[in-house]
């Protein structure tokens, strides 16, 4: 029996740069995981290719998939559906390959319920780590601005509590390096490795 | 308050190549962790330097340190003491730097008791993963040889159950790459990162 692949979920606040990091990861020649293409009902933008950028579907097709429970996660944004087809993910994992998803925070929480042993990575805005500086220099800011920033920061920290790892997106190169390290390290986790060895011994 | 460094413990069966991997790790320019030099009562070998390869001590000095509980772990091999001075480890961790130990399996178990949140890495012989092939081709081996190998393999798998990560030493370069990835990934673990952010918010 082949060992199942890892499900890697990259998520984080909107505007943090998830898409840019994902594109950089998959532009590297030695990427060892498969990208799960999302499905959407929005129209293709100039240059977007069906089956490469997205699977483009009609609302009817998408709603049919929802009713058949064929989506690992889905959400509606500005009148369009976005989601992850479950079949591709299941098939690829069972072939022993790692699957990479880049999705919104709400979607990630849906996936967590179905794949509790997935690898959930929160991409954090670099502004978060500048929090301390911002607080220290608050003399130059109004109380309202400080409070607003503190509120956003707290919300982001609460959001990350459902994740396994936090990767700061201070640089796309460094963020990719950390994500690759996390995936490599997870493959070395003792539970995973010793299970593999135990299976070998049982071959007899 | 500065965040404490990580304690990284590399261990594994004797003869697996721990020393070679450690030397390769520390020959890399970008190594971000500090090596904790062991203490021993054996005589320096040709070329060995006190304070570089080991801290060389007399039996009296070593036994004094044992009685004062100044060793994180120690053991006696072939009439000589070997151990890890606790002061250096504590001081370096509290400065926020990661400390790297390369020690025997018994020593690692002593350290685990004192530093349960350390990072314990088991260096595994590549022969382990060839287990399956060896079992499959057993027609060419006597029952005794097969049984002996199975016994050793089982003992090694039981040994690794106290570790967090298993790194196969199939190549020194790959083993170092995996160890570096594990350390980088551990620094991205959410518990660690969100604690840091929470502290920033409490600064107010």
Tab-separated table of C-alpha atoms in Angstrom:
chain	number	residue	atom	x	y	z
A	1	UNK	CA	0.000	0.000	0.000
A	2	UNK	CA	1.310	3.390	-0.988
A	3	UNK	CA	1.653	6.056	1.676
A	4	UNK	CA	-0.818	8.909	1.247
A	5	UNK	CA	0.506	12.306	0.220
A	6	UNK	CA	0.296	15.395	2.396
A	7	UNK	CA	-2.424	17.997	1.935
A	8	UNK	CA	-0.782	21.426	2.126
A	9	UNK	CA	-3.120	24.384	2.592
A	10	UNK	CA	-1.790	27.929	2.162
A	11	UNK	CA	-4.161	30.598	3.395
A	12	UNK	CA	-4.180	33.976	5.120
A	13	UNK	CA	-5.839	37.386	5.161
A	14	UNK	CA	-6.925	38.734	1.779
A	15	UNK	CA	-4.271	40.852	0.104
A	16	UNK	CA	-1.375	39.140	1.905
A	17	UNK	CA	0.073	37.771	-1.350
A	18	UNK	CA	-1.024	34.105	-1.365
A	19	UNK	CA	-1.275	34.002	-5.174
A	20	UNK	CA	2.164	35.521	-5.688
A	21	UNK	CA	3.779	33.074	-3.265
A	22	UNK	CA	1.967	30.137	-4.879
A	23	UNK	CA	3.070	31.162	-8.379
A	24	UNK	CA	6.676	31.521	-7.220
A	25	UNK	CA	6.557	28.079	-5.547
A	26	UNK	CA	5.314	26.432	-8.722
A	27	UNK	CA	7.762	28.287	-10.955
A	28	UNK	CA	10.576	26.473	-9.133
A	29	UNK	CA	11.755	23.380	-10.977
A	30	UNK	CA	12.131	21.229	-7.913
A	31	UNK	CA	8.600	21.693	-6.548
A	32	UNK	CA	7.549	18.291	-5.326
A	33	UNK	CA	3.856	18.892	-4.792
A	34	UNK	CA	0.867	19.123	-7.103
A	35	UNK	CA	-1.276	22.211	-7.391
A	36	UNK	CA	-4.985	21.715	-7.057
A	37	UNK	CA	-6.670	24.092	-9.514
A	38	UNK	CA	-9.722	25.894	-8.167
A	39	UNK	CA	-13.115	25.997	-9.818
A	40	UNK	CA	-15.036	29.233	-10.380
A	41	UNK	CA	-18.135	30.630	-12.022
A	42	UNK	CA	-16.546	33.971	-12.797
A	43	UNK	CA	-15.589	34.661	-16.416
A	44	UNK	CA	-11.972	34.093	-17.498
A	45	UNK	CA	-9.870	37.266	-17.518
A	46	UNK	CA	-7.617	38.063	-20.476
A	47	UNK	CA	-4.933	35.381	-20.696
A	48	UNK	CA	-6.561	32.981	-18.227
A	49	UNK	CA	-6.802	29.410	-19.459
A	50	UNK	CA	-9.425	26.836	-18.430
A	51	UNK	CA	-7.729	23.988	-16.553
A	52	UNK	CA	-4.601	26.053	-15.876
A	53	UNK	CA	-5.697	29.119	-13.908
A	54	UNK	CA	-9.133	27.813	-12.967
A	55	UNK	CA	-11.721	25.333	-14.065
A	56	UNK	CA	-14.399	27.680	-15.414
A	57	UNK	CA	-17.954	26.456	-14.799
A	58	UNK	CA	-21.496	27.773	-15.119
A	59	UNK	CA	-23.532	28.473	-11.980
A	60	UNK	CA	-25.683	25.433	-12.801
A	61	UNK	CA	-22.660	23.152	-13.052
A	62	UNK	CA	-21.195	24.539	-9.833
A	63	UNK	CA	-24.452	24.192	-7.883
A	64	UNK	CA	-24.770	20.629	-9.165
A	65	UNK	CA	-21.300	19.862	-7.720
A	66	UNK	CA	-22.258	21.476	-4.395
A	67	UNK	CA	-25.391	19.338	-4.190
A	68	UNK	CA	-23.364	16.197	-4.998
A	69	UNK	CA	-20.834	17.068	-2.257
A	70	UNK	CA	-18.056	17.121	-4.852
A	71	UNK	CA	-16.322	20.193	-3.407
A	72	UNK	CA	-13.801	20.071	-0.609
A	73	UNK	CA	-14.608	23.706	0.163
A	74	UNK	CA	-16.476	26.482	-1.585
A	75	UNK	CA	-17.600	30.073	-1.042
A	76	UNK	CA	-19.355	32.861	-2.878
A	77	UNK	CA	-17.535	36.164	-3.423
A	78	UNK	CA	-19.092	39.158	-5.171
A	79	UNK	CA	-21.696	36.990	-6.846
A	80	UNK	CA	-19.333	34.251	-8.043
A	81	UNK	CA	-18.642	30.802	-6.692
A	82	UNK	CA	-15.103	29.575	-5.958
A	83	UNK	CA	-14.259	26.062	-4.782
A	84	UNK	CA	-11.910	23.073	-4.733
A	85	UNK	CA	-12.966	19.846	-6.523
A	86	UNK	CA	-12.559	16.978	-4.069
A	87	UNK	CA	-11.897	14.210	-6.628
A	88	UNK	CA	-8.561	15.560	-7.839
A	89	UNK	CA	-7.356	16.056	-4.256
A	90	UNK	CA	-8.367	12.545	-3.162
A	91	UNK	CA	-6.914	10.878	-6.255
A	92	UNK	CA	-3.584	12.707	-6.018
A	93	UNK	CA	-3.168	12.089	-2.276
A	94	UNK	CA	-3.913	8.390	-2.735
A	95	UNK	CA	-1.191	8.240	-5.403
A	96	UNK	CA	1.212	9.288	-2.644
A	97	UNK	CA	1.693	12.811	-3.986
A	98	UNK	CA	1.434	15.991	-1.919
A	99	UNK	CA	-1.346	18.375	-2.934
A	100	UNK	CA	-1.119	22.144	-2.521
A	101	UNK	CA	-4.191	24.369	-2.089
A	102	UNK	CA	-4.154	28.166	-1.996
A	103	UNK	CA	-7.473	29.297	-0.596
A	104	UNK	CA	-9.271	31.890	1.511
A	105	UNK	CA	-9.471	31.633	5.287
A	106	UNK	CA	-13.128	30.490	5.351
A	107	UNK	CA	-12.310	27.736	2.837
A	108	UNK	CA	-9.307	26.613	4.876
A	109	UNK	CA	-11.546	26.137	7.908
A	110	UNK	CA	-13.885	23.917	5.855
A	111	UNK	CA	-10.909	21.830	4.686
A	112	UNK	CA	-9.582	21.516	8.245
A	113	UNK	CA	-12.813	19.767	9.249
A	114	UNK	CA	-12.489	17.197	6.452
A	115	UNK	CA	-8.685	16.821	6.581
A	116	UNK	CA	-7.657	17.420	10.206
A	117	UNK	CA	-4.195	16.004	9.480
A	118	UNK	CA	-3.539	18.404	6.609
A	119	UNK	CA	-0.730	20.920	6.856
A	120	UNK	CA	-2.264	24.358	7.437
A	121	UNK	CA	0.037	27.287	6.717
A	122	UNK	CA	-0.992	30.855	7.528
A	123	UNK	CA	0.679	33.484	5.380
A	124	UNK	CA	1.083	36.505	7.646
A	125	UNK	CA	1.501	40.112	6.546
A	126	UNK	CA	4.943	41.485	7.441
A	127	UNK	CA	3.168	44.424	9.048
A	128	UNK	CA	2.248	42.112	11.929
A	129	UNK	CA	5.820	41.791	13.091
A	130	UNK	CA	6.206	45.555	12.952
A	131	UNK	CA	3.469	45.773	15.530
A	132	UNK	CA	5.874	46.503	18.319
A	133	UNK	CA	7.512	49.380	16.467
A	134	UNK	CA	4.145	50.810	15.602
A	135	UNK	CA	3.042	50.663	19.204
A	136	UNK	CA	6.279	52.170	20.457
A	137	UNK	CA	6.088	55.064	17.977
A	138	UNK	CA	2.435	55.704	18.603
A	139	UNK	CA	3.167	59.205	19.832
A	140	UNK	CA	3.066	60.213	16.198
A	141	UNK	CA	-0.317	58.606	15.499
A	142	UNK	CA	-3.831	59.378	16.658
A	143	UNK	CA	-5.423	57.060	19.210
A	144	UNK	CA	-7.977	55.979	16.571
A	145	UNK	CA	-5.335	54.824	14.116
A	146	UNK	CA	-3.466	52.923	16.827
A	147	UNK	CA	-6.649	51.250	18.020
A	148	UNK	CA	-7.678	50.322	14.488
A	149	UNK	CA	-4.320	48.702	13.826
A	150	UNK	CA	-4.364	46.850	17.125
A	151	UNK	CA	-7.823	45.504	16.317
A	152	UNK	CA	-6.738	44.241	12.884
A	153	UNK	CA	-3.595	42.695	14.362
A	154	UNK	CA	-5.592	40.918	17.057
A	155	UNK	CA	-8.041	39.570	14.493
A	156	UNK	CA	-5.169	38.241	12.409
A	157	UNK	CA	-3.565	36.564	15.417
A	158	UNK	CA	-6.891	34.960	16.352
A	159	UNK	CA	-7.288	33.806	12.730
A	160	UNK	CA	-3.902	32.055	12.752
A	161	UNK	CA	-4.770	30.003	15.834
A	162	UNK	CA	-6.377	27.332	13.633
A	163	UNK	CA	-3.156	26.822	11.640
A	164	UNK	CA	-0.095	24.629	12.170
A	165	UNK	CA	2.478	27.047	10.812
A	166	UNK	CA	2.803	30.791	10.313
A	167	UNK	CA	4.962	32.041	7.449
A	168	UNK	CA	5.681	35.741	7.293
A	169	UNK	CA	5.500	37.148	3.773
A	170	UNK	CA	8.288	39.686	4.278
A	171	UNK	CA	9.827	38.458	1.006
A	172	UNK	CA	8.365	36.062	-1.551
A	173	UNK	CA	11.678	34.185	-1.790
A	174	UNK	CA	11.926	33.732	1.982
A	175	UNK	CA	8.260	32.758	2.261
A	176	UNK	CA	8.761	30.042	-0.399
A	177	UNK	CA	11.909	28.823	1.350
A	178	UNK	CA	9.974	28.470	4.610
A	179	UNK	CA	7.064	26.655	2.939
A	180	UNK	CA	9.440	24.202	1.248
A	181	UNK	CA	11.202	23.632	4.585
A	182	UNK	CA	7.884	22.968	6.335
A	183	UNK	CA	6.881	20.348	3.760
A	184	UNK	CA	10.294	18.645	3.903
A	185	UNK	CA	10.268	18.668	7.723
A	186	UNK	CA	6.758	17.214	7.869
A	187	UNK	CA	7.937	14.283	5.764
A	188	UNK	CA	10.572	13.611	8.444
A	189	UNK	CA	8.097	13.598	11.356
A	190	UNK	CA	8.632	10.497	13.401
A	191	UNK	CA	4.974	9.361	13.451
A	192	UNK	CA	4.994	9.365	9.646
A	193	UNK	CA	8.398	7.716	9.212
A	194	UNK	CA	8.033	5.049	11.873
A	195	UNK	CA	4.626	4.059	10.490
A	196	UNK	CA	6.364	3.505	7.150
A	197	UNK	CA	9.053	1.348	8.780
A	198	UNK	CA	6.491	-0.623	10.763
A	199	UNK	CA	4.630	-1.399	7.545
A	200	UNK	CA	7.856	-2.698	6.028
A	201	UNK	CA	8.316	-5.069	8.924
A	202	UNK	CA	4.746	-6.335	8.554
A	203	UNK	CA	5.411	-7.257	4.929
A	204	UNK	CA	6.557	-10.695	6.053
B	1	UNK	CA	12.022	39.607	27.086
B	2	UNK	CA	13.922	37.729	24.441
B	3	UNK	CA	12.441	34.525	23.025
B	4	UNK	CA	14.388	31.430	24.062
B	5	UNK	CA	16.331	29.560	21.404
B	6	UNK	CA	15.550	26.010	20.344
B	7	UNK	CA	17.457	23.047	21.713
B	8	UNK	CA	18.241	20.744	18.788
B	9	UNK	CA	19.390	17.221	19.673
B	10	UNK	CA	20.844	14.976	16.972
B	11	UNK	CA	21.184	11.365	18.017
B	12	UNK	CA	20.885	7.842	16.654
B	13	UNK	CA	22.435	4.367	16.728
B	14	UNK	CA	26.217	4.265	17.087
B	15	UNK	CA	27.991	4.211	13.749
B	16	UNK	CA	25.179	5.955	11.890
B	17	UNK	CA	27.357	8.992	11.085
B	18	UNK	CA	26.204	11.604	13.610
B	19	UNK	CA	29.658	13.214	13.809
B	20	UNK	CA	30.033	13.466	10.038
B	21	UNK	CA	26.619	15.079	9.643
B	22	UNK	CA	27.315	17.505	12.500
B	23	UNK	CA	30.672	18.533	11.004
B	24	UNK	CA	29.067	19.103	7.601
B	25	UNK	CA	26.286	21.202	9.176
B	26	UNK	CA	28.794	23.436	10.928
B	27	UNK	CA	31.032	23.764	7.875
B	28	UNK	CA	28.161	25.547	6.125
B	29	UNK	CA	28.439	29.308	6.329
B	30	UNK	CA	24.777	29.933	6.936
B	31	UNK	CA	24.401	27.659	9.974
B	32	UNK	CA	22.232	29.584	12.381
B	33	UNK	CA	22.702	27.466	15.486
B	34	UNK	CA	25.437	27.133	18.080
B	35	UNK	CA	27.274	23.886	18.706
B	36	UNK	CA	27.515	22.763	22.297
B	37	UNK	CA	30.943	21.209	22.776
B	38	UNK	CA	30.991	18.000	24.807
B	39	UNK	CA	33.176	17.338	27.814
B	40	UNK	CA	35.265	14.179	28.203
B	41	UNK	CA	37.885	12.562	30.403
B	42	UNK	CA	39.517	10.692	27.536
B	43	UNK	CA	42.873	11.983	26.313
B	44	UNK	CA	42.959	14.280	23.262
B	45	UNK	CA	43.757	12.456	20.026
B	46	UNK	CA	46.289	13.880	17.567
B	47	UNK	CA	44.973	17.200	16.249
B	48	UNK	CA	42.154	17.545	18.787
B	49	UNK	CA	41.983	20.928	20.484
B	50	UNK	CA	40.588	21.643	23.954
B	51	UNK	CA	37.500	23.838	23.653
B	52	UNK	CA	37.057	23.013	19.969
B	53	UNK	CA	36.611	19.260	19.697
B	54	UNK	CA	35.949	18.648	23.384
B	55	UNK	CA	36.521	20.193	26.764
B	56	UNK	CA	39.137	17.811	28.168
B	57	UNK	CA	38.802	17.216	31.913
B	58	UNK	CA	40.272	14.941	34.568
B	59	UNK	CA	38.097	12.286	36.192
B	60	UNK	CA	38.098	14.335	39.393
B	61	UNK	CA	36.895	17.469	37.625
B	62	UNK	CA	34.211	15.517	35.749
B	63	UNK	CA	32.939	13.775	38.901
B	64	UNK	CA	32.825	17.129	40.661
B	65	UNK	CA	30.563	18.471	37.861
B	66	UNK	CA	28.326	15.397	38.123
B	67	UNK	CA	27.965	15.892	41.873
B	68	UNK	CA	27.112	19.576	41.335
B	69	UNK	CA	24.461	18.670	38.706
B	70	UNK	CA	26.311	20.746	36.126
B	71	UNK	CA	25.814	18.254	33.288
B	72	UNK	CA	22.753	18.131	31.102
B	73	UNK	CA	23.565	14.497	30.330
B	74	UNK	CA	26.532	12.227	30.830
B	75	UNK	CA	27.583	8.614	30.334
B	76	UNK	CA	30.633	6.413	30.734
B	77	UNK	CA	32.025	4.575	27.688
B	78	UNK	CA	35.033	2.267	27.796
B	79	UNK	CA	36.251	3.792	31.032
B	80	UNK	CA	35.833	7.438	30.031
B	81	UNK	CA	33.181	9.994	30.883
B	82	UNK	CA	31.391	12.022	28.210
B	83	UNK	CA	28.853	14.747	28.922
B	84	UNK	CA	27.251	18.089	28.062
B	85	UNK	CA	27.866	21.110	30.335
B	86	UNK	CA	24.479	22.604	31.214
B	87	UNK	CA	25.654	26.220	31.739
B	88	UNK	CA	26.611	26.855	28.118
B	89	UNK	CA	23.309	25.381	26.880
B	90	UNK	CA	21.204	27.449	29.298
B	91	UNK	CA	23.101	30.671	28.623
B	92	UNK	CA	22.932	30.317	24.832
B	93	UNK	CA	19.216	29.410	24.788
B	94	UNK	CA	18.404	32.394	27.005
B	95	UNK	CA	20.241	34.651	24.551
B	96	UNK	CA	17.667	33.530	21.980
B	97	UNK	CA	20.115	31.364	20.027
B	98	UNK	CA	19.467	27.762	18.976
B	99	UNK	CA	21.812	25.167	20.481
B	100	UNK	CA	22.797	21.975	18.704
B	101	UNK	CA	23.830	18.802	20.566
B	102	UNK	CA	25.159	15.661	18.931
B	103	UNK	CA	24.947	12.883	21.490
B	104	UNK	CA	24.361	9.175	22.090
B	105	UNK	CA	20.874	7.723	22.444
B	106	UNK	CA	21.092	7.284	26.235
B	107	UNK	CA	22.184	10.910	26.609
B	108	UNK	CA	19.339	12.119	24.396
B	109	UNK	CA	16.845	10.393	26.678
B	110	UNK	CA	18.326	12.202	29.705
B	111	UNK	CA	18.033	15.537	27.861
B	112	UNK	CA	14.436	14.800	26.856
B	113	UNK	CA	13.497	14.598	30.549
B	114	UNK	CA	15.007	18.018	31.278
B	115	UNK	CA	14.005	19.707	27.985
B	116	UNK	CA	10.742	18.094	26.879
B	117	UNK	CA	10.192	20.856	24.302
B	118	UNK	CA	13.572	20.320	22.661
B	119	UNK	CA	13.765	19.210	19.051
B	120	UNK	CA	14.817	15.546	19.005
B	121	UNK	CA	16.111	14.278	15.680
B	122	UNK	CA	16.914	10.603	15.135
B	123	UNK	CA	19.515	9.953	12.466
B	124	UNK	CA	18.522	6.644	10.867
B	125	UNK	CA	20.795	4.275	8.964
B	126	UNK	CA	19.835	4.062	5.276
B	127	UNK	CA	19.847	0.286	5.674
B	128	UNK	CA	16.528	0.625	7.520
B	129	UNK	CA	14.685	1.723	4.431
B	130	UNK	CA	16.173	-1.154	2.488
B	131	UNK	CA	14.444	-3.474	4.906
B	132	UNK	CA	11.719	-4.331	2.483
B	133	UNK	CA	14.159	-5.301	-0.261
B	134	UNK	CA	16.133	-7.403	2.177
B	135	UNK	CA	13.011	-9.205	3.303
B	136	UNK	CA	11.839	-9.764	-0.247
B	137	UNK	CA	15.182	-11.202	-1.323
B	138	UNK	CA	15.532	-13.371	1.733
B	139	UNK	CA	15.597	-16.525	-0.379
B	140	UNK	CA	19.330	-15.888	-0.753
B	141	UNK	CA	19.980	-15.513	2.997
B	142	UNK	CA	19.884	-17.939	5.892
B	143	UNK	CA	17.019	-17.687	8.367
B	144	UNK	CA	19.498	-16.627	11.080
B	145	UNK	CA	20.773	-13.638	9.115
B	146	UNK	CA	17.245	-12.526	8.276
B	147	UNK	CA	16.150	-12.820	11.883
B	148	UNK	CA	19.206	-10.940	13.138
B	149	UNK	CA	18.546	-8.070	10.735
B	150	UNK	CA	14.873	-7.947	11.624
B	151	UNK	CA	15.769	-7.786	15.303
B	152	UNK	CA	18.192	-4.896	14.797
B	153	UNK	CA	15.670	-3.054	12.639
B	154	UNK	CA	12.939	-3.484	15.237
B	155	UNK	CA	15.235	-2.198	17.985
B	156	UNK	CA	16.060	0.875	15.899
B	157	UNK	CA	12.394	1.590	15.220
B	158	UNK	CA	11.590	1.262	18.933
B	159	UNK	CA	14.520	3.612	19.702
B	160	UNK	CA	13.187	6.318	17.372
B	161	UNK	CA	9.792	6.396	19.072
B	162	UNK	CA	11.100	8.936	21.614
B	163	UNK	CA	12.093	11.402	18.865
B	164	UNK	CA	10.196	14.137	17.019
B	165	UNK	CA	11.847	13.670	13.641
B	166	UNK	CA	13.623	10.904	11.763
B	167	UNK	CA	16.285	11.876	9.233
B	168	UNK	CA	17.668	9.150	7.018
B	169	UNK	CA	21.417	9.392	6.513
B	170	UNK	CA	21.370	8.129	2.928
B	171	UNK	CA	23.576	11.086	1.979
B	172	UNK	CA	25.289	13.596	4.270
B	173	UNK	CA	24.151	16.493	2.039
B	174	UNK	CA	20.516	15.367	2.082
B	175	UNK	CA	20.613	14.688	5.821
B	176	UNK	CA	21.912	18.241	6.455
B	177	UNK	CA	19.269	19.699	4.146
B	178	UNK	CA	16.558	17.891	6.112
B	179	UNK	CA	17.956	19.014	9.481
B	180	UNK	CA	18.107	22.646	8.315
B	181	UNK	CA	14.528	22.368	7.018
B	182	UNK	CA	13.338	20.943	10.350
B	183	UNK	CA	14.900	23.816	12.319
B	184	UNK	CA	13.464	26.439	9.934
B	185	UNK	CA	10.014	24.808	10.014
B	186	UNK	CA	10.018	24.627	13.822
B	187	UNK	CA	10.608	28.377	13.950
B	188	UNK	CA	7.420	28.792	11.891
B	189	UNK	CA	5.254	26.649	14.196
B	190	UNK	CA	2.134	28.567	15.051
B	191	UNK	CA	2.374	28.098	18.849
B	192	UNK	CA	5.819	29.693	18.767
B	193	UNK	CA	4.953	32.541	16.361
B	194	UNK	CA	1.586	33.481	17.857
B	195	UNK	CA	3.133	33.591	21.348
B	196	UNK	CA	5.624	36.111	19.950
B	197	UNK	CA	2.827	38.225	18.457
B	198	UNK	CA	0.769	38.030	21.637
B	199	UNK	CA	3.761	39.319	23.602
B	200	UNK	CA	4.027	42.264	21.211
B	201	UNK	CA	0.409	43.172	21.856
B	202	UNK	CA	0.952	42.996	25.613
B	203	UNK	CA	3.751	45.552	25.371
B	204	UNK	CA	1.209	48.349	25.748
